[in-house]
CSV table of C-alpha atoms in Angstrom, one decimal:
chain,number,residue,atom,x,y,z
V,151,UNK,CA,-31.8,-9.9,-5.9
V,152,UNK,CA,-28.9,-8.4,-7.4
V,153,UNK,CA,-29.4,-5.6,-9.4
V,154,UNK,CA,-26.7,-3.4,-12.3
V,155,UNK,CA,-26.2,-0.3,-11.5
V,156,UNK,CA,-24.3,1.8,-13.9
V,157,UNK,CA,-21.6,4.6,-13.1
V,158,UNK,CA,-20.7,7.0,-15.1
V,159,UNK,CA,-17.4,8.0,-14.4
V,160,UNK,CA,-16.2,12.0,-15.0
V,161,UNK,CA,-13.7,12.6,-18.4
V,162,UNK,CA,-11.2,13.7,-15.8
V,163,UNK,CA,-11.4,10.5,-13.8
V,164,UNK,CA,-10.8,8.4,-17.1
V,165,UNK,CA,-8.1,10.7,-18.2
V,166,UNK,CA,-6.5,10.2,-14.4
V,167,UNK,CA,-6.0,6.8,-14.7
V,168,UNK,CA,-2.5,5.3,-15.2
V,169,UNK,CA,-2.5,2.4,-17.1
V,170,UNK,CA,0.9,0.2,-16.9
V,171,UNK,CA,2.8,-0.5,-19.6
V,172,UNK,CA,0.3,-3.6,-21.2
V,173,UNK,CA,-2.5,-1.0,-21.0
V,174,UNK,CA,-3.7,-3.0,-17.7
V,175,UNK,CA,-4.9,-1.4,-13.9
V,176,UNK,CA,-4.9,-3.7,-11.3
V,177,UNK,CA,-8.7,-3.9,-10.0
V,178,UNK,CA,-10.0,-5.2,-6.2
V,179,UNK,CA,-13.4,-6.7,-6.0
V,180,UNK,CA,-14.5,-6.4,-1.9
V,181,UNK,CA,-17.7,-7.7,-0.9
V,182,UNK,CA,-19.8,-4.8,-0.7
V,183,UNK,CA,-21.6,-6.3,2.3
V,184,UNK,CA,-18.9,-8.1,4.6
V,185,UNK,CA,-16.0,-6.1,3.9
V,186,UNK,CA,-13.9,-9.1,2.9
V,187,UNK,CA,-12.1,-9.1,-0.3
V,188,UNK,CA,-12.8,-11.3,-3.0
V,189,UNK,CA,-10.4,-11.0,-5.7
V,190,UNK,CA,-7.9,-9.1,-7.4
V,191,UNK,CA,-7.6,-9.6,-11.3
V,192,UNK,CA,-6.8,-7.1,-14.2
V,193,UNK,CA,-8.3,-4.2,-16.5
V,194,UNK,CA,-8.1,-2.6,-19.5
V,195,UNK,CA,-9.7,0.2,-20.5
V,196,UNK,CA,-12.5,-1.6,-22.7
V,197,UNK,CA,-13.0,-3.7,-19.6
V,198,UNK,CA,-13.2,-1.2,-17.1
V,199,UNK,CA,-15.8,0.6,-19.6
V,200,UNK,CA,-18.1,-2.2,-19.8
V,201,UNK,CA,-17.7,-2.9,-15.8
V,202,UNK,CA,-18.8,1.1,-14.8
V,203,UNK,CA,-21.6,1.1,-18.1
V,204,UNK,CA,-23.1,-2.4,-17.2
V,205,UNK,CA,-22.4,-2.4,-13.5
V,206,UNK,CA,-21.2,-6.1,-13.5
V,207,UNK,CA,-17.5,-7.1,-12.9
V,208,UNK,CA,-15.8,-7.4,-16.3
V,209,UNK,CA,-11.9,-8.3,-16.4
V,210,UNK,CA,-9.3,-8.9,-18.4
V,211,UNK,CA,-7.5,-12.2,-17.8
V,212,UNK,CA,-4.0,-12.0,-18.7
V,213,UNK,CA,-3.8,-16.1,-18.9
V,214,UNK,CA,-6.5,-16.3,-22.0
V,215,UNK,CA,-5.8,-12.4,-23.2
V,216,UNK,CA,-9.5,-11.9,-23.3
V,217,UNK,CA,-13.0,-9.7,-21.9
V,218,UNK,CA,-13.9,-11.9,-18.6
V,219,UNK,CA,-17.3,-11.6,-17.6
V,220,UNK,CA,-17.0,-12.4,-14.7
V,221,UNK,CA,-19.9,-15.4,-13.9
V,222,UNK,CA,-20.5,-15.5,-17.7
V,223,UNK,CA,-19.6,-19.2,-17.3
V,224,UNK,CA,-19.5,-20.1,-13.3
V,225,UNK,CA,-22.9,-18.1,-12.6
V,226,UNK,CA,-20.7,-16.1,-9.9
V,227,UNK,CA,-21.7,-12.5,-11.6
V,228,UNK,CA,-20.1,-9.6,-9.6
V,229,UNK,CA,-22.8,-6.5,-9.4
V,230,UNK,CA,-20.6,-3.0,-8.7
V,231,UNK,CA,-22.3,-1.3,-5.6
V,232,UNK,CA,-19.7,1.2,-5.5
V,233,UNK,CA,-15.8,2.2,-7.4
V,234,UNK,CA,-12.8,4.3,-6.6
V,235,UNK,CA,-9.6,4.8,-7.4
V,236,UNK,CA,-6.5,5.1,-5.6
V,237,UNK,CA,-4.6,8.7,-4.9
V,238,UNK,CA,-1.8,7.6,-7.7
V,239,UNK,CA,-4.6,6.5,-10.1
V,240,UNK,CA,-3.0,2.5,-10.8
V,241,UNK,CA,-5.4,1.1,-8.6
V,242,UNK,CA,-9.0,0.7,-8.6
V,243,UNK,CA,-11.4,-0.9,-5.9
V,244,UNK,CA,-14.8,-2.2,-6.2
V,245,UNK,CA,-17.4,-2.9,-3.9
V,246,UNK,CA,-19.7,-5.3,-5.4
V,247,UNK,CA,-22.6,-7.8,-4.7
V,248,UNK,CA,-21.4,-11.6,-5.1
V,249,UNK,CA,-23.6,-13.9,-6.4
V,250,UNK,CA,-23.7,-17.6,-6.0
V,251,UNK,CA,-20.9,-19.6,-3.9
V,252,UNK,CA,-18.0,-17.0,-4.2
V,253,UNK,CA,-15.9,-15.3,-6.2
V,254,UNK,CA,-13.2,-18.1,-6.4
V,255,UNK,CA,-13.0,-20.9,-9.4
V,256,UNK,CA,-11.8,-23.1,-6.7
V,257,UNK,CA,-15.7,-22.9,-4.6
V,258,UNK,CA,-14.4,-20.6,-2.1
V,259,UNK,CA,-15.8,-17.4,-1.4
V,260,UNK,CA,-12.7,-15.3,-1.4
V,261,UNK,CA,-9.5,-15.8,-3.9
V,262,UNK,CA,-7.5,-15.4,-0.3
V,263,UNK,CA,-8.3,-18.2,1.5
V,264,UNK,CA,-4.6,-19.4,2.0
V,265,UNK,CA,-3.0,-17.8,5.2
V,266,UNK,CA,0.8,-17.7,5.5
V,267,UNK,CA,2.2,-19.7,8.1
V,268,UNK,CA,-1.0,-22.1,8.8
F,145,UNK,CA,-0.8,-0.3,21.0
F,146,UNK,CA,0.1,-1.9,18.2
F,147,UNK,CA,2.7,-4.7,18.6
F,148,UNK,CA,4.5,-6.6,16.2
F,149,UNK,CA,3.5,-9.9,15.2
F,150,UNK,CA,5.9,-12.5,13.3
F,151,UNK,CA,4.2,-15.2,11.0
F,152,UNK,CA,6.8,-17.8,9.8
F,153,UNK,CA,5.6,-18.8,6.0
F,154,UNK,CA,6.3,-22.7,5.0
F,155,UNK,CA,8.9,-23.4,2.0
F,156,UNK,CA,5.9,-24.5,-0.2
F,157,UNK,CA,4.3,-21.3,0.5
F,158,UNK,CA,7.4,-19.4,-0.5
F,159,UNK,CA,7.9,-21.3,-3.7
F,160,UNK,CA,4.1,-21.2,-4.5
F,161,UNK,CA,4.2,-17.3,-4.9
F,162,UNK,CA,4.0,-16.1,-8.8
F,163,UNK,CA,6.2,-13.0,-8.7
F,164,UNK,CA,5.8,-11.2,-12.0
F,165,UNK,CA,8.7,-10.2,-14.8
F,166,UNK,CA,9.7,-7.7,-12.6
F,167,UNK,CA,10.5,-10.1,-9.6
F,168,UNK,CA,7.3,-8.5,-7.6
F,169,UNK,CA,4.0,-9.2,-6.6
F,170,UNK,CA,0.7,-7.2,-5.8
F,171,UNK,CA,0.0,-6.4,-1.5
F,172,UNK,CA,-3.0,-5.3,-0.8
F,173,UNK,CA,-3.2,-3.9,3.3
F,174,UNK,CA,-6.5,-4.1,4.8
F,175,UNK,CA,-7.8,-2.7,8.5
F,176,UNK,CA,-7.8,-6.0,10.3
F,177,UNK,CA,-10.4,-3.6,12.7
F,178,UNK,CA,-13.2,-2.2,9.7
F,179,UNK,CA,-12.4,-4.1,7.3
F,180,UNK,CA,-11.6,-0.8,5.2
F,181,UNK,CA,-9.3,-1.4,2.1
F,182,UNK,CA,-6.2,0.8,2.7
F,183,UNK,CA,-3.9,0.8,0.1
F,184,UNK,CA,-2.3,-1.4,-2.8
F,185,UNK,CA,0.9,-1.3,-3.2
F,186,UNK,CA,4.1,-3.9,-4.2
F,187,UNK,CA,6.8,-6.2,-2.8
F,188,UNK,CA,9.6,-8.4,-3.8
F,189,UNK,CA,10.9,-11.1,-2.0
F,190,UNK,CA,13.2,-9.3,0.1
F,191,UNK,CA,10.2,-7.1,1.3
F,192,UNK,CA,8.1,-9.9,1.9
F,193,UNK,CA,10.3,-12.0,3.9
F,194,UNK,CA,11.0,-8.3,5.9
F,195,UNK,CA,7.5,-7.9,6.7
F,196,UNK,CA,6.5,-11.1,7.6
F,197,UNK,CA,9.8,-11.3,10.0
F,198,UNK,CA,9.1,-7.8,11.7
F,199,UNK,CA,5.4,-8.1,11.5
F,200,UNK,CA,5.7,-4.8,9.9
F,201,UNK,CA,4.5,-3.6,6.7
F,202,UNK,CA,7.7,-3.2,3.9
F,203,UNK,CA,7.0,-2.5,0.6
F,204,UNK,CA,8.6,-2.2,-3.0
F,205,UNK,CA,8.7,1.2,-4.2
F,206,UNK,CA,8.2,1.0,-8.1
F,207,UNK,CA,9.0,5.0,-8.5
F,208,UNK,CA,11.8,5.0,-6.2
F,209,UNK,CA,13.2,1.4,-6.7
F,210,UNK,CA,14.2,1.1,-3.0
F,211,UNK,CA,12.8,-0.4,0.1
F,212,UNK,CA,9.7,1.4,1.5
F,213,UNK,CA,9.3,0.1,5.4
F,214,UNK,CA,5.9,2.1,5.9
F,215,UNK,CA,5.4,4.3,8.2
F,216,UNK,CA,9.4,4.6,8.8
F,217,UNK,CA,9.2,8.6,7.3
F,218,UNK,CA,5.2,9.3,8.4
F,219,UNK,CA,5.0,7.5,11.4
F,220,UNK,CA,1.9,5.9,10.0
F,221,UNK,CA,3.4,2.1,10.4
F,222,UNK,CA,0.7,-1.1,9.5
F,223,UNK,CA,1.1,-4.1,12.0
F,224,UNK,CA,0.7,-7.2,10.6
F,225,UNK,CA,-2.0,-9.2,12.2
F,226,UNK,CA,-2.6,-12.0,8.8
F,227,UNK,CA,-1.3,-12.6,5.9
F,228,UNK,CA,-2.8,-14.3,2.9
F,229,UNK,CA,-2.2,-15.5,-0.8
F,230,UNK,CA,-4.9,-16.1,-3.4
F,231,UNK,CA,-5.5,-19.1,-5.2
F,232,UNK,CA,-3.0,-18.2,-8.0
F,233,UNK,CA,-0.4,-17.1,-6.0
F,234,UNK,CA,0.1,-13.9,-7.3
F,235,UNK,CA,-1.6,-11.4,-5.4
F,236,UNK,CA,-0.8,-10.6,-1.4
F,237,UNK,CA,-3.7,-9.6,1.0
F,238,UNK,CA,-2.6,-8.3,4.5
F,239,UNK,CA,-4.4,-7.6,7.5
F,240,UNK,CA,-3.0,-4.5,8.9
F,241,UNK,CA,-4.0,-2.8,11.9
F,242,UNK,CA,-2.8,1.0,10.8
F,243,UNK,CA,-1.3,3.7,12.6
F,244,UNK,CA,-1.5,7.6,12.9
F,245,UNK,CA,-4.1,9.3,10.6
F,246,UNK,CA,-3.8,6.2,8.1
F,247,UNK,CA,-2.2,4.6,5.2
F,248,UNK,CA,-2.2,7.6,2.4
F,249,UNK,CA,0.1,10.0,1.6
F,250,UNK,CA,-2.9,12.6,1.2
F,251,UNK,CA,-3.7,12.0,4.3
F,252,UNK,CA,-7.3,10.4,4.0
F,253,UNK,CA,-7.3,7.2,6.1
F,254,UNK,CA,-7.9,5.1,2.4
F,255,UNK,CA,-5.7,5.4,-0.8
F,256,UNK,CA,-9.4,4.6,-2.5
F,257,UNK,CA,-11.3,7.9,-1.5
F,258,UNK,CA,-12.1,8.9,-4.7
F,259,UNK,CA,-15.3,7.2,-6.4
F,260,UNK,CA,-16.3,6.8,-9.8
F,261,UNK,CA,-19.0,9.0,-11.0
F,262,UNK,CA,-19.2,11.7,-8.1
């Protein structure tokens, strides 16, 4: 059973982070587990805050310009095990329990599913 | 020893990808070995088509605008052993197998050793 754990990230962290010109950070969800990656999708700072406080995934998706809880609707909730960010501060990874069938809207389990060249 | 792999990409995988304003797209490199996630960076087309022809790693250098064949300058080249697309077609995910200490410029094997919250 998946459980929220919340981080709380250091002032300095926060103020580290460089947001790109829409006020996004490109964020990687990996299965905690398995290794495998799930997804990439979007931030902003209100979403990252939510994400570290509630320990749940929470994007923010560029196509509807809103909060995305992630699994709000599909069920698919993303629980943060663990989160860094990269040595130039634009990128942030998360390793996270999946629930349900996958991270993907499509019923996969990972977004990447599509090889080149197959 | 790592040996360079070529993958050949179909036409409709080409003209699938999402490039953004910009004319580039997300790559994230992954040890094919652990599983580890190494580093995020960017490509454009010309990149792309490079790596997938050498089987080498190229990137898009956002803060120096220029071609960024990894490793080239540090000796710490990523081989190419898959290559993936997610199910919007914006965001790359490779399968590297990584040379020399690894993929940051820090030198820590990851670009993600810093956490949240520690």
């Amino acid at each position: 059973m998946a459980e929220a754990t919340t981080i709380e990230p250091t002032r300095d962290q926060l103020d580290a982070l460089r947001w790109d010109d829409r006020g996004l950070i490109t964020a990687i969800a990996q299965d905690a587990d398995t290794g495998e990656v799930l997804m990439l999708a979007w931030m902003n700072a209100e979403s990252l805050e939510m994400t570290l406080a509630e320990g749940r995934m929470v994007y923010w998706s560029r196509s509807r310009q809103e909060l995305w809880r992630k699994g709000d609707t599909s069920g698919d909730r993303q629980f943060v095990r663990e989160a860094y960010f990269d040595c130039d501060a634009d990128a942030l990874l998360f390793k996270v329990e999946q629930e349900g069938a996958g991270a993907c809207h499509t019923g996969e389990r990972s977004c990447f599913h599509r090889a080149f060249g197959r």
